[in-house]
Every structure is written in structure tokens, then in C-alpha cells.
Short mmCIF file of C-alpha atoms in Angstrom, two decimals:
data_model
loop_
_atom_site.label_atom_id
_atom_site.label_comp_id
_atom_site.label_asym_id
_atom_site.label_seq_id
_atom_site.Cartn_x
_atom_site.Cartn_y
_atom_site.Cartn_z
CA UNK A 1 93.92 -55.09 6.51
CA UNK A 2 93.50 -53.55 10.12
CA UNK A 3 89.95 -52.89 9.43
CA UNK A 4 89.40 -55.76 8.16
CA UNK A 5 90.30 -57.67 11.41
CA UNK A 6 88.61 -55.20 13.26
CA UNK A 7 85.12 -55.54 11.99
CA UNK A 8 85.82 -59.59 11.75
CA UNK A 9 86.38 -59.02 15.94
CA UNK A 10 83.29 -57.14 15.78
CA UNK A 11 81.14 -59.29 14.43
CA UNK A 12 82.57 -62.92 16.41
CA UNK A 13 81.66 -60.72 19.86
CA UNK A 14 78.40 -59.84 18.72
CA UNK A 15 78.10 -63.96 17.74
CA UNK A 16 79.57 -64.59 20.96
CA UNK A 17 77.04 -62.15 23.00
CA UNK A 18 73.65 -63.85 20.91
CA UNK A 19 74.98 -66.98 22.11
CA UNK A 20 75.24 -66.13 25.36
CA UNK A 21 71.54 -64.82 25.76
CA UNK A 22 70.18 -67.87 23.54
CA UNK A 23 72.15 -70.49 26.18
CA UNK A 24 70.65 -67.92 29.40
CA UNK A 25 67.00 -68.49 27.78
CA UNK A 26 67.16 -72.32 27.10
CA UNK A 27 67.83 -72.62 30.76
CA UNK A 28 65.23 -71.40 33.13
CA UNK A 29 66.98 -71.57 35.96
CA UNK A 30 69.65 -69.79 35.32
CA UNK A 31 67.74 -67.14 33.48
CA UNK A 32 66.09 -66.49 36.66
CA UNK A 33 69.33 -66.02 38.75
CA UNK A 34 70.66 -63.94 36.06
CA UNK A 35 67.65 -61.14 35.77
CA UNK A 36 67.30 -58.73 38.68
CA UNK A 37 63.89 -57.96 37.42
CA UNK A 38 61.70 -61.63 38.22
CA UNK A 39 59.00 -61.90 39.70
CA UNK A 40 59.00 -62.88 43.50
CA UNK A 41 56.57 -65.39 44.85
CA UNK A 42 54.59 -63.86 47.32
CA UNK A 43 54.11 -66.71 50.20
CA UNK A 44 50.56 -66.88 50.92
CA UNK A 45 48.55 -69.09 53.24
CA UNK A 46 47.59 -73.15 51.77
CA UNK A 47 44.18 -72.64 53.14
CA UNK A 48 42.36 -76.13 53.22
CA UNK A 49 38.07 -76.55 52.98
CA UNK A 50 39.18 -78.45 56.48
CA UNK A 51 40.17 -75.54 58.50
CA UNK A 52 37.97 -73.32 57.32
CA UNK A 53 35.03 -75.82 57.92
CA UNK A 54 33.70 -75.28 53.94
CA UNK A 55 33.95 -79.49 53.22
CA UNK A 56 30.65 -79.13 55.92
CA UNK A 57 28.76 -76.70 54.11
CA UNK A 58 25.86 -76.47 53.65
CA UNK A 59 25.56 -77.93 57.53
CA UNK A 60 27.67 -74.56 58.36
CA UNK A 61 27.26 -70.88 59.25
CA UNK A 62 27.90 -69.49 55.88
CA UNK A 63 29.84 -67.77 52.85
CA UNK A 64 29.99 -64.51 53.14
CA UNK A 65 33.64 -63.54 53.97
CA UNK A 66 35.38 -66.74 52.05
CA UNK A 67 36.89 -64.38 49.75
CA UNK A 68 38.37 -61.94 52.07
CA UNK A 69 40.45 -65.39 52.92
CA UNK A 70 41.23 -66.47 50.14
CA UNK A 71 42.72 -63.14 49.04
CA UNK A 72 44.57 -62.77 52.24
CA UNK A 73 42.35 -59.47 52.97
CA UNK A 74 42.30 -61.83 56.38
CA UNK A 75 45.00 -62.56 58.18
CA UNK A 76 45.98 -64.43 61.32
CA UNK A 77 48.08 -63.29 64.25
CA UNK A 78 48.48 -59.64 65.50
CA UNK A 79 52.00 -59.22 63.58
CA UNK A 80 51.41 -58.81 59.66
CA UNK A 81 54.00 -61.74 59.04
CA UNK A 82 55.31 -62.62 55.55
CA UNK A 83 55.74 -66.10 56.65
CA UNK A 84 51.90 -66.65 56.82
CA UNK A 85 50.94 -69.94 58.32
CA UNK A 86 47.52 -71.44 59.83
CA UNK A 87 46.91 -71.74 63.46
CA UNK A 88 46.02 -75.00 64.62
CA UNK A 89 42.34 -75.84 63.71
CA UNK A 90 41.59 -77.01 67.94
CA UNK A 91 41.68 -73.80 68.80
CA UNK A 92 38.34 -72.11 69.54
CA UNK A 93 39.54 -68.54 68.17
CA UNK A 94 41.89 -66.67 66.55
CA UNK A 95 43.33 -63.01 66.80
CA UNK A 96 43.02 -61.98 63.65
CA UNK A 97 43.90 -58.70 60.79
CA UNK A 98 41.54 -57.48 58.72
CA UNK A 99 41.69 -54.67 55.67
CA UNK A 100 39.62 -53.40 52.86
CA UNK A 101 42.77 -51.08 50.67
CA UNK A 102 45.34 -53.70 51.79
CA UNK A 103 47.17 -51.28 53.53
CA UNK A 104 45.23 -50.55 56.75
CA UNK A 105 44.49 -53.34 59.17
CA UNK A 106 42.39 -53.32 61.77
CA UNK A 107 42.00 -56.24 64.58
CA UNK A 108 39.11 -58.96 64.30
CA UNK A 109 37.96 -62.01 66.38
CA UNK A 110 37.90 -64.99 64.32
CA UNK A 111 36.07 -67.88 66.16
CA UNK A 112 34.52 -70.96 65.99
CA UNK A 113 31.00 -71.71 67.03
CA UNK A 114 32.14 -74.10 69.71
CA UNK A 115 35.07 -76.32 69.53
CA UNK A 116 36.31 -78.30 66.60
CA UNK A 117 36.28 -81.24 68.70
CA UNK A 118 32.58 -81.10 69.23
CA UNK A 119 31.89 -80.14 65.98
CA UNK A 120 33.52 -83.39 64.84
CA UNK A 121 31.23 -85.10 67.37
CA UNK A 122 27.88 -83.44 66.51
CA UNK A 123 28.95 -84.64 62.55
CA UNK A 124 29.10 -88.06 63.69
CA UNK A 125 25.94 -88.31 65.67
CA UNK A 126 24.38 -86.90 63.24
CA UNK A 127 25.24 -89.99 60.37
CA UNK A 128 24.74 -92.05 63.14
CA UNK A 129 21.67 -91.78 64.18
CA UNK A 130 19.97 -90.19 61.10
CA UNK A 131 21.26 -92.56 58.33
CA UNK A 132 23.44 -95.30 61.06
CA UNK A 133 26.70 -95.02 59.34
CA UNK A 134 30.02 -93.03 60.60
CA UNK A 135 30.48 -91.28 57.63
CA UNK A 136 27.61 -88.95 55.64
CA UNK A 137 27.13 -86.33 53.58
CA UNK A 138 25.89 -83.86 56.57
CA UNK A 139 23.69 -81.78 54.28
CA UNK A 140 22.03 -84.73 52.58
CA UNK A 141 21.19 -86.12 55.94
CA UNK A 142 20.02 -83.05 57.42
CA UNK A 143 17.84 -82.82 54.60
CA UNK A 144 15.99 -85.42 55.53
CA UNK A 145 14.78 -84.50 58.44
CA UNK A 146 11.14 -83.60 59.65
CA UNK A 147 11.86 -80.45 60.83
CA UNK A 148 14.10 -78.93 57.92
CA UNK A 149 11.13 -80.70 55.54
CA UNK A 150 8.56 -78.15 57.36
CA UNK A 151 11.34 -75.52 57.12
CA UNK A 152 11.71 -75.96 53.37
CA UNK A 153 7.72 -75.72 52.97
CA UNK A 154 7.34 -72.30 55.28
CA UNK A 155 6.97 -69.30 53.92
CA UNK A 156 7.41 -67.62 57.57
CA UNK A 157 9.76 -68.64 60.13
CA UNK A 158 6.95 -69.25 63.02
CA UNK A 159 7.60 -70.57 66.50
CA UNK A 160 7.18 -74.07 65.80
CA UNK A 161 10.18 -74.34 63.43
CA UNK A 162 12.22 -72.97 66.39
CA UNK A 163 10.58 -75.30 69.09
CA UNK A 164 13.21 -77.84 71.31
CA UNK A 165 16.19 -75.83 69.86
CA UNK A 166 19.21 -75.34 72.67
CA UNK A 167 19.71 -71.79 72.00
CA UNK A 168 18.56 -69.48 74.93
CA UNK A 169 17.52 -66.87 72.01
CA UNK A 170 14.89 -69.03 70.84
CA UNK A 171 13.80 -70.43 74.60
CA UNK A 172 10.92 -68.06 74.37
CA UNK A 173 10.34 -66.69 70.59
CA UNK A 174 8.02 -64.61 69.58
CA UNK A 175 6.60 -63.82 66.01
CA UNK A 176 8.50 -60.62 66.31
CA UNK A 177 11.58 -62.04 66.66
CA UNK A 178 11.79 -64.87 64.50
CA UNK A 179 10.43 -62.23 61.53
CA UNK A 180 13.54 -60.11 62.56
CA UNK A 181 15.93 -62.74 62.11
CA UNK A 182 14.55 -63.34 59.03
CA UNK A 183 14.61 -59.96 57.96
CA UNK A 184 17.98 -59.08 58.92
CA UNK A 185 20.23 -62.36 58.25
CA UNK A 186 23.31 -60.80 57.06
CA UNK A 187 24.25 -64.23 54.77
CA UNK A 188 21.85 -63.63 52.30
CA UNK A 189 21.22 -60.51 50.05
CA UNK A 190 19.04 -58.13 51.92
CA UNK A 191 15.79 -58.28 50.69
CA UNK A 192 13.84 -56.51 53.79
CA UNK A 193 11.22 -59.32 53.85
CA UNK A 194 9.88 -61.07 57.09
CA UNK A 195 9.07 -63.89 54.55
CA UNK A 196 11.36 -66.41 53.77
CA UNK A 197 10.98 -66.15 49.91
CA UNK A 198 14.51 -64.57 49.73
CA UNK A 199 16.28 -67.84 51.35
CA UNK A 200 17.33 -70.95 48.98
CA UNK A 201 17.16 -74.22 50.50
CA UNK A 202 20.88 -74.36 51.15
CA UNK A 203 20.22 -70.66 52.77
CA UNK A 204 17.71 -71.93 55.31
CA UNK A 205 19.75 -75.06 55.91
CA UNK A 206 22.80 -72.60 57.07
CA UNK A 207 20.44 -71.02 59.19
CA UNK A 208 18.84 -73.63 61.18
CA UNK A 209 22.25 -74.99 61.45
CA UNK A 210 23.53 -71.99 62.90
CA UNK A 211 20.71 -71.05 65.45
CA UNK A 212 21.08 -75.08 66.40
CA UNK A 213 24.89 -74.44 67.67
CA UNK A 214 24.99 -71.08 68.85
CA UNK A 215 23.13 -67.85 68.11
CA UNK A 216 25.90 -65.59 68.47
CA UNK A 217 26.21 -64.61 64.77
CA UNK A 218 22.56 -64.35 64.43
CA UNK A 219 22.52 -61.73 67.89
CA UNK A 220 25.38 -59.47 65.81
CA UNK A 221 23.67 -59.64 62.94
CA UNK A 222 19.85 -58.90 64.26
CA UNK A 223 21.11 -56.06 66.95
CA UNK A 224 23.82 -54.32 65.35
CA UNK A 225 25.95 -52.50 67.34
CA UNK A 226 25.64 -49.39 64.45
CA UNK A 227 22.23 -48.97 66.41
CA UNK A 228 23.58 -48.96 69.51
CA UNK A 229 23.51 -52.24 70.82
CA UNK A 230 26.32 -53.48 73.07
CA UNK A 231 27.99 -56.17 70.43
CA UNK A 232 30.65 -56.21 68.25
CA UNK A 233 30.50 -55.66 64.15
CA UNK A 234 29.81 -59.04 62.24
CA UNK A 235 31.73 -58.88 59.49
CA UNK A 236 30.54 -62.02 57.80
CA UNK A 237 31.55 -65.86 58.41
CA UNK A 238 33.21 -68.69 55.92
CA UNK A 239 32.02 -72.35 56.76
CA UNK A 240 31.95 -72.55 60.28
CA UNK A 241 33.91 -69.29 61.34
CA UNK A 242 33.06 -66.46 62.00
CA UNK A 243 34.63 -63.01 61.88
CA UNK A 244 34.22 -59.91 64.29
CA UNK A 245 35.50 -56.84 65.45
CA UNK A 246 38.04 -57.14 67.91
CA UNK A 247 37.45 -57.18 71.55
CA UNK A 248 39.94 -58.01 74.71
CA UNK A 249 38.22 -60.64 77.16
CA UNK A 250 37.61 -58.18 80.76
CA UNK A 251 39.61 -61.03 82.62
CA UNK A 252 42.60 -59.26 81.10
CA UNK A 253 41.17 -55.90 83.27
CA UNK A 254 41.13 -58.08 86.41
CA UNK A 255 44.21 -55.74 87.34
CA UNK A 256 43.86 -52.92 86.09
CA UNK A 257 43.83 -49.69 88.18
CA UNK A 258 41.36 -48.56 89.93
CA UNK A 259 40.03 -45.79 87.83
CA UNK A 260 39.89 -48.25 84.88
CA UNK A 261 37.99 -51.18 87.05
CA UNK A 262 35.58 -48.26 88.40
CA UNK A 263 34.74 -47.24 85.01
CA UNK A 264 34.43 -50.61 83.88
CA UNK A 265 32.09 -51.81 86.35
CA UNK A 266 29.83 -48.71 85.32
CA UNK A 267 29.93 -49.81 82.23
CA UNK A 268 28.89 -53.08 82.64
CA UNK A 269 25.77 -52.19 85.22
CA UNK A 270 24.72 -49.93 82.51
CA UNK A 271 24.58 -52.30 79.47
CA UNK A 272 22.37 -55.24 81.89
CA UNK A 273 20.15 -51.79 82.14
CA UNK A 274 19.92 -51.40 78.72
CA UNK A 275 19.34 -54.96 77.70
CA UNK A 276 16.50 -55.01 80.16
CA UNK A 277 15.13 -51.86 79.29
CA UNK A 278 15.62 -50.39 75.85
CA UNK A 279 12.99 -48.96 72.95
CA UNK A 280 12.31 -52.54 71.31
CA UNK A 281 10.24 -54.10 74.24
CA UNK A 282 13.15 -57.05 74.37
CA UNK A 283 14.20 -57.92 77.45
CA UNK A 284 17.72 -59.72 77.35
CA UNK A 285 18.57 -62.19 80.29
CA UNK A 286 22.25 -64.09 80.35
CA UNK A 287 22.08 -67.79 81.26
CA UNK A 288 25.66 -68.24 82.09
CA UNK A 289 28.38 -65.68 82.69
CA UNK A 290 32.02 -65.69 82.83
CA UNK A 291 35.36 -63.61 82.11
CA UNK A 292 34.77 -63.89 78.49
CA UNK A 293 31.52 -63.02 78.18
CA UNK A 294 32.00 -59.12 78.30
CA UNK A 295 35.13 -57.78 76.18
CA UNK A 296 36.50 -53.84 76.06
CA UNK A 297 37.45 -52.57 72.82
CA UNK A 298 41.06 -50.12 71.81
CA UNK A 299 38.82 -47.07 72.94
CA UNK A 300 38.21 -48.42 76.56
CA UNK A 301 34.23 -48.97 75.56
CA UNK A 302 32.59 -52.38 77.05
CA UNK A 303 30.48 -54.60 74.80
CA UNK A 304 29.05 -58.22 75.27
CA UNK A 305 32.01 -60.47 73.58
CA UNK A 306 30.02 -63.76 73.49
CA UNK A 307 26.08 -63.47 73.27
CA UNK A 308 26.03 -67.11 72.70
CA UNK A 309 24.16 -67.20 76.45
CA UNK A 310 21.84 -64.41 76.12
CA UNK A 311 18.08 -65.34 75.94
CA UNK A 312 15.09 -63.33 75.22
CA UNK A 313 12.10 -62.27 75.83
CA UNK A 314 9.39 -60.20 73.73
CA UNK A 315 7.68 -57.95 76.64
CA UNK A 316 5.22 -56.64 73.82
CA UNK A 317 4.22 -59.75 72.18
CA UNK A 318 5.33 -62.53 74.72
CA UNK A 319 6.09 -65.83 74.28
CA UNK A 320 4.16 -67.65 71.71
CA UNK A 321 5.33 -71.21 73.21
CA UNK A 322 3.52 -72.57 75.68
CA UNK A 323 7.16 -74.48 78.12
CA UNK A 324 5.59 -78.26 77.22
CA UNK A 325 6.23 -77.44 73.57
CA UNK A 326 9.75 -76.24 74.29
CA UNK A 327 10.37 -80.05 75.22
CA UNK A 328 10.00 -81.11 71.74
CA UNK A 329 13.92 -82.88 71.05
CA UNK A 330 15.44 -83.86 67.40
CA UNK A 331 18.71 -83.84 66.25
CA UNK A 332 19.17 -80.16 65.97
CA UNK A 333 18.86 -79.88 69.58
CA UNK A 334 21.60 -82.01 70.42
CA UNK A 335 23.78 -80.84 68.00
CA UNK A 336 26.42 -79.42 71.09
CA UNK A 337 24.41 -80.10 74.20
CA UNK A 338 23.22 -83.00 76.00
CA UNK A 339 19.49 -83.90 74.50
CA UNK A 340 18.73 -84.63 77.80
CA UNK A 341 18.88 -81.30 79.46
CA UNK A 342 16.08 -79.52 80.81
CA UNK A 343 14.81 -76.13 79.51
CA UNK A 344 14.74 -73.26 81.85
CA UNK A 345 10.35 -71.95 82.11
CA UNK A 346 9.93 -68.98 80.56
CA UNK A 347 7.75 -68.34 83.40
CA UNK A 348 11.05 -68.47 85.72
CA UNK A 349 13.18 -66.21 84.72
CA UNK A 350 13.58 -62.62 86.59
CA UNK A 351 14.61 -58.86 85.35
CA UNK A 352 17.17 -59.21 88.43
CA UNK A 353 18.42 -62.60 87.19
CA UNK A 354 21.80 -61.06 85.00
CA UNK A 355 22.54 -58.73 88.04
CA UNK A 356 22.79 -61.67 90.42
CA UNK A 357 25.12 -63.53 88.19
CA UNK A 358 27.49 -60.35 87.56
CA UNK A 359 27.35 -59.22 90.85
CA UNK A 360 28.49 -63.09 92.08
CA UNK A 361 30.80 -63.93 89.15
CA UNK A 362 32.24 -60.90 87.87
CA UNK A 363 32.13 -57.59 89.98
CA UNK A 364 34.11 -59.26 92.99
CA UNK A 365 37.00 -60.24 90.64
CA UNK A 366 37.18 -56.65 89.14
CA UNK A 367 36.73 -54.63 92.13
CA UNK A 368 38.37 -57.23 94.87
CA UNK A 369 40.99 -55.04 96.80
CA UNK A 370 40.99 -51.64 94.32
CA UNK A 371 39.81 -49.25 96.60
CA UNK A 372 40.96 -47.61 100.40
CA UNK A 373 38.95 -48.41 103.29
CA UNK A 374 36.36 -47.30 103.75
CA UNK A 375 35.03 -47.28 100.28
CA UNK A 376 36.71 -50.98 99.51
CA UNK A 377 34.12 -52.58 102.49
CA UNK A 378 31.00 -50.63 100.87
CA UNK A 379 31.83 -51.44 97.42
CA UNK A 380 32.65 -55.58 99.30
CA UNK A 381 29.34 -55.22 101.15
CA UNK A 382 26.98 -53.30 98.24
CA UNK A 383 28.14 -56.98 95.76
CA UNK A 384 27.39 -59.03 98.45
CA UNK A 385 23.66 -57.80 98.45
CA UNK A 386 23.15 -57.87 95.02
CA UNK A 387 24.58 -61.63 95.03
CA UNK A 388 22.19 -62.97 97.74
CA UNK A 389 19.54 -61.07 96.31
CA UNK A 390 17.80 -63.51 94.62
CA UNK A 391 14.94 -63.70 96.98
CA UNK A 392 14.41 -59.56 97.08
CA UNK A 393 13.90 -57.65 93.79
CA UNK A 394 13.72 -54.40 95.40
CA UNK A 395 17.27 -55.55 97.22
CA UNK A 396 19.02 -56.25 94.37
CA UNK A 397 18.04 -53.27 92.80
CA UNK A 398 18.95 -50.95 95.57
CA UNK A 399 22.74 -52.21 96.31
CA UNK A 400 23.09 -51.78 92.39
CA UNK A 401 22.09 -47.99 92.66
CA UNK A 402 24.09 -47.44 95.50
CA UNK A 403 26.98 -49.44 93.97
CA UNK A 404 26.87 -46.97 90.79
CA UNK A 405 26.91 -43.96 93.03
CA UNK A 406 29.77 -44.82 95.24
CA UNK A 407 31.96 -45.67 91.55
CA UNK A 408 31.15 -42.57 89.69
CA UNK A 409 33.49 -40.43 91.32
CA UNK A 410 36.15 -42.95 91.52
CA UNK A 411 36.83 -43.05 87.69
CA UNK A 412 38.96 -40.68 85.93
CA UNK A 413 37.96 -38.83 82.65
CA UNK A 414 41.58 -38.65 80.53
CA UNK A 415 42.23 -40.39 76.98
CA UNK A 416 42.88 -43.81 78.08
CA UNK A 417 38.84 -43.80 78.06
CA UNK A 418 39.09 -42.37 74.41
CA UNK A 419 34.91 -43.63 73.97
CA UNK A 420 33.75 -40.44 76.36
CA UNK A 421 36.90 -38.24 76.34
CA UNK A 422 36.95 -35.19 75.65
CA UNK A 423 33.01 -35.29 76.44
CA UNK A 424 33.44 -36.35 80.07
CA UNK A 425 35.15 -32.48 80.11
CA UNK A 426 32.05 -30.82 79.32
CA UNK A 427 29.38 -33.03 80.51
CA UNK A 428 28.11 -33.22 84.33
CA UNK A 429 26.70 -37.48 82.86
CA UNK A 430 30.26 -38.17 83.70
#
């Protein structure tokens, strides 16, 4: 009889138990709170084609990097935060994370071409006054144009399909350069060609676009810094931003210590050197300079931030505009500058011109009150004779000379200047 009851007990628990779990899994909810073992939803950003500028394409810079993104090898902010939310889209850049294992991050620039809000206007004008409405499809009325119908039909990107353009890169083209851009746009697969067989008609669209705003992009991705030239790594863009390797503006050096400015300055004279002097036969001229232009990276090494200003020109070939065509004005040259302003000659512009400009806008700032007397009133007195020297070459060139002589021996060689330490040990260059 006892054993009896016992396995009757036995076998209600076990009923009791099976309905238990059959009750747990007809109620999802409650399943979930009961097992330790679900699945938690990883937060991830709500990207929009907005932000990212991808409802423009294919009037935008390109592709490339959209799925770096998307899979949140991108992120934004220097903290890796779990609560991952978009910046606001006014901003013109973004500090930003970047990995290719997910678990080491390195710093990246994330910026806009120029600002959202002018963006916004350049869409407009262009419905406007290509098809007179305020709303369009941008690539549809791009596509109509004259000068993207000659672009579509060439199998070489010549100097007429550049003429009127704003960008100080193309003030002055020569065959040479246009057939490198070709050759080396990073937003297409790399095909090594200097004609433009390789492009689709939505690649040659992006391009134009992008050397109509700014020819930053195109300057990382033409002179890359793996051969030595002084710009940051383009790491690819997604509608209409783009993505670099991280660089701090040099305002944020405007108080550093005096070994650091000294060093700095050095730095600087030495990359106008090399961008007016340097095995290609280019000679690189800035048309505007200010505290973001230059940018130092982690390892204390200097580098152009924004070449959106640089112009150049071919000292081997030479321009292959005559300045009456550069006048030449369509929509793509107003796209974020007045149509009415005036090119600069060709003709006009100096070797000396970028020393001027740094030596009136930037050196001051960085070396104002570093140094004891009497070095402080050479160093004051050396930048004021570059910066009136617009009217003597051989001036301008002589201050800078004596300028880098009186700041060699006032920088220190230690690890906060990890690009040349330990070499600045052993070498007598430092």
C-alpha cells in the first residue's frame, strides 16, 4: 500500500513539473525572465540614409566604407560606449573609432565635405535652376547636364572636363594629373588605367561630384601618405563622409612647451619644402591657411589635416589651361562657392606664396612668447620678414633658413616625439 502511494506521488510531481515547463513556454515573456541563458540585445546605432548622406547618392563622395558602419566596425566618440547614439548631423566632423578584429580600435576623422547646411543649399540650387522645382532627384538632374554628358562620352579625363571647377587642385591641371586621379581613385576597383574604362556612369558622377565640393579625398587618395606624403590615410567614405586617420588640429599645440612648439614649427617649414620641391615635379601652393589646416598625429609627427585649399601645379608638364578658359561657370562650380568669384592666374602664384601665409597666420601663434630673450626677439623679428616678404623672394627665403637654424637646438629629442625617437640619439639630422 505504501508503495503504492509513493509511486502515485511520483508520478502527480512529474505531471505537476511538465505542466510547469508547458505554462513557462506558452508565455514568452516569462520564459525569458525565467532562463539565465537568452540572448541579450546588443544596442547598436539606428543609422538613417539621412545622416550618412546615402538618400544623395549618386550626387555623393562614395561607398566604400558603408559597411564598416553598418557593422559598427565604426564608431563615434573617443569612449567605446554601449549606449551608441549618432551625433548631430550639423556638425562638420566627428571623432571617431575604427577596427578591423573588433577588438583593437584605433582613432579616425570622420568629416563632412563642407557643412550639412550648405550641402542642403547646393541640393536645392541645383533642382532649382537645372529642372526649376525645390525638390529633385539630384542624380537625375545632374545627369543632364552638358558637362557630365561630355564626361559620360570621355574615355580620358582631359582638362576641359575639369575647366571652371572651384577646387584649387584643378585651378591649373595638367594631363598628368588628371590621368593620376584617374588612375588612383580609391572608390572604384583598382584597375591601374589612366583611361576611364574602369568607371560606371554612377562612378564618374561620384567623382565629378566630389572634385566639385572639395578635393580633399581625392588629395589622400592620389598622394598617399604610405609614399611619404604629408596627409593622413583615407580609409574610404559612405555618401557624403568621409573617413581618415586621426589627427589633432595644431591650434590645440598653441601652448604647448617650448620644445614641442620648436619642433613643430620645424616640422611644418619642412613639409611647405617638400610640397614645393619633391621627386614628382608638383609644386603644391595653399590658398588659405588656418589652425586646422595642419594636424599632429599620437606620435608627435605633423601632416596637412585639410588639403581642401591646396592647389597645384605640374612644373614638368604645366598648365594645359590657358586662365580665360578657367572662367568657364556651370552648376558644378557653384556647388559651395559663390559662382561669381574670381579665379586666382596661374600665372600669379609664387613658390614663396605658402611661406608668407604660415609665417603671418600660423608661426606667430605657435611661437608668440616661448622662448627667453634674446632668442624670443629673433625668432619675433625672423616671422616678421618672412610675413612682409611678399615683394622679396630671396627675403623670404633667407629669414626661413635662419628661422630653422635658430629652432633646431631648441627642441628636445625624448619619446614624447615617438616619430624620430630613438633616431634623434644616433643621428647628427636632429
Amino acid at each position: 500500500m505504501g508503495h503504492w502511494i509513493c509511486c502515485l506521488c511520483s508520478r502527480v510531481a512529474d505531471s505537476l513539473m511538465l505542466f510547469l515547463v508547458l505554462a513557462l513556454s506558452c508565455n514568452p515573456s516569462t520564459a525569458a525572465t525565467a532562463s539565465p541563458s537568452a540572448p541579450h540585445i546588443k544596442p547598436s546605432y539606428s543609422f538613417g540614409r539621412t545622416f550618412l548622406g546615402l538618400d544623395k547618392c549618386n550626387a555623393c563622395i562614395g561607398t566604400s566604407i558603408c559597411k564598416k558602419f553598418f557593422k559598427e566596425e565604426i564608431r563615434f566618440d573617443t569612449w567605446l560606449s554601449s549606449h551608441l547614439k549618432l551625433p548631430p548631423s550639423y556638425l562638420l566632423s566627428y571623432s571617431g573609432n575604427y577596427t578591423d578584429d573588433a577588438k583593437s580600435w584605433r582613432l579616425v576623422d570622420i568629416t563632412r565635405l563642407t557643412s550639412k547646411y550648405r550641402h542642403d543649399r547646393a541640393d536645392k540650387r541645383i533642382c532649382t535652376s537645372l529642372l526649376k522645382t525645390k525638390t529633385c532627384s539630384l542624380e537625375r538632374a545632374l545627369r543632364r547636364t552638358h558637362r557630365f554628358q561630355k564626361w559620360l562620352r570621355a574615355k580620358r579625363l582631359t582638362p576641359d572636363l575639369v575647366q571652371g571647377l572651384s577646387s584649387p587642385m584643378l585651378r591649373c591641371p595638367s594631363q598628368r594629373l588628371l590621368d593620376r586621379i584617374v588612375r588612383r581613385y580609391a572608390e572604384v576597383p583598382d584597375a591601374g588605367s589612366i583611361y576611364m574604362d574602369h568607371l560606371t556612369d554612377r562612378d564618374k558622377l561620384r567623382l565629378l561630384y566630389t572634385l566639385s565640393v572639395n578635393s580633399h579625398p581625392i588629395l589622400l587618395q592620389i598622394f598617399p601618405d604610405v609614399e611619404g606624403w604629408p596627409f593622413p590615410r583615407y580609409l574610404g567614405s559612405c555618401g557624403r563622409l568621409v573617413v581618415s586617420a586621426s589627427t589633432r588640429p595644431l591650434r590645440d599645440f598653441y601652448g604647448a612647451a617650448p620644445e614641442v612648439a620648436a619642433d613643430l614649427a620645424l616640422q611644418l617649414l619642412a613639409v611647405l619644402r617638400s610640397m614645393g620641391t619633391n621627386d614628382l615635379n608638383y609644386f603644391f601652393y595653399f590658398t588659405h591657411v588656418d589652425a586646422g589646416t595642419f594636424g599632429v598625429f599620437s606620435n608627435g609627427h605633423l601632416f596637412i589635416r585639410d588639403a581642401s585649399t591646396l592647389g597645384i601645379i605640374d612644373k614638368e608638364e604645366g598648365s594645359q589651361l590657358i586662365d580665360g578658359q578657367q572662367e568657364y561657370k556651370d552648376i558644378f562650380s557653384c556647388l559651395t562657392v559663390d559662382c561669381q568669384s574670381a579665379f586666382v592666374s596661374c600665372n600669379s602664384i609664387r613658390e614663396k606664396h605658402s611661406l608668407v601665409m604660415v609665417c603671418q597666420e600660423l608661426l606667430p601663434k605657435l611661437l608668440k612668447g616661448k622662448f627667453l630673450q634674446p632668442v624670443q626677439d629673433k625668432i619675433d623679428s625672423f616671422l616678421q620678414h618672412c610675413a612682409d616678404g611678399l615683394a622679396d623672394d630671396q627675403g623670404v627665403n633667407e629669414a626661413v633658413a635662419k628661422l630653422a637654424e635658430l629652432l633646431k637646438p631648441l627642441r628636445s629629442c625624448d619619446s614624447r616625439f615617438a616619430y624620430r625617437y630613438p633616431d634623434c640619439k644616433y643621428s647628427d639630422k636632429y
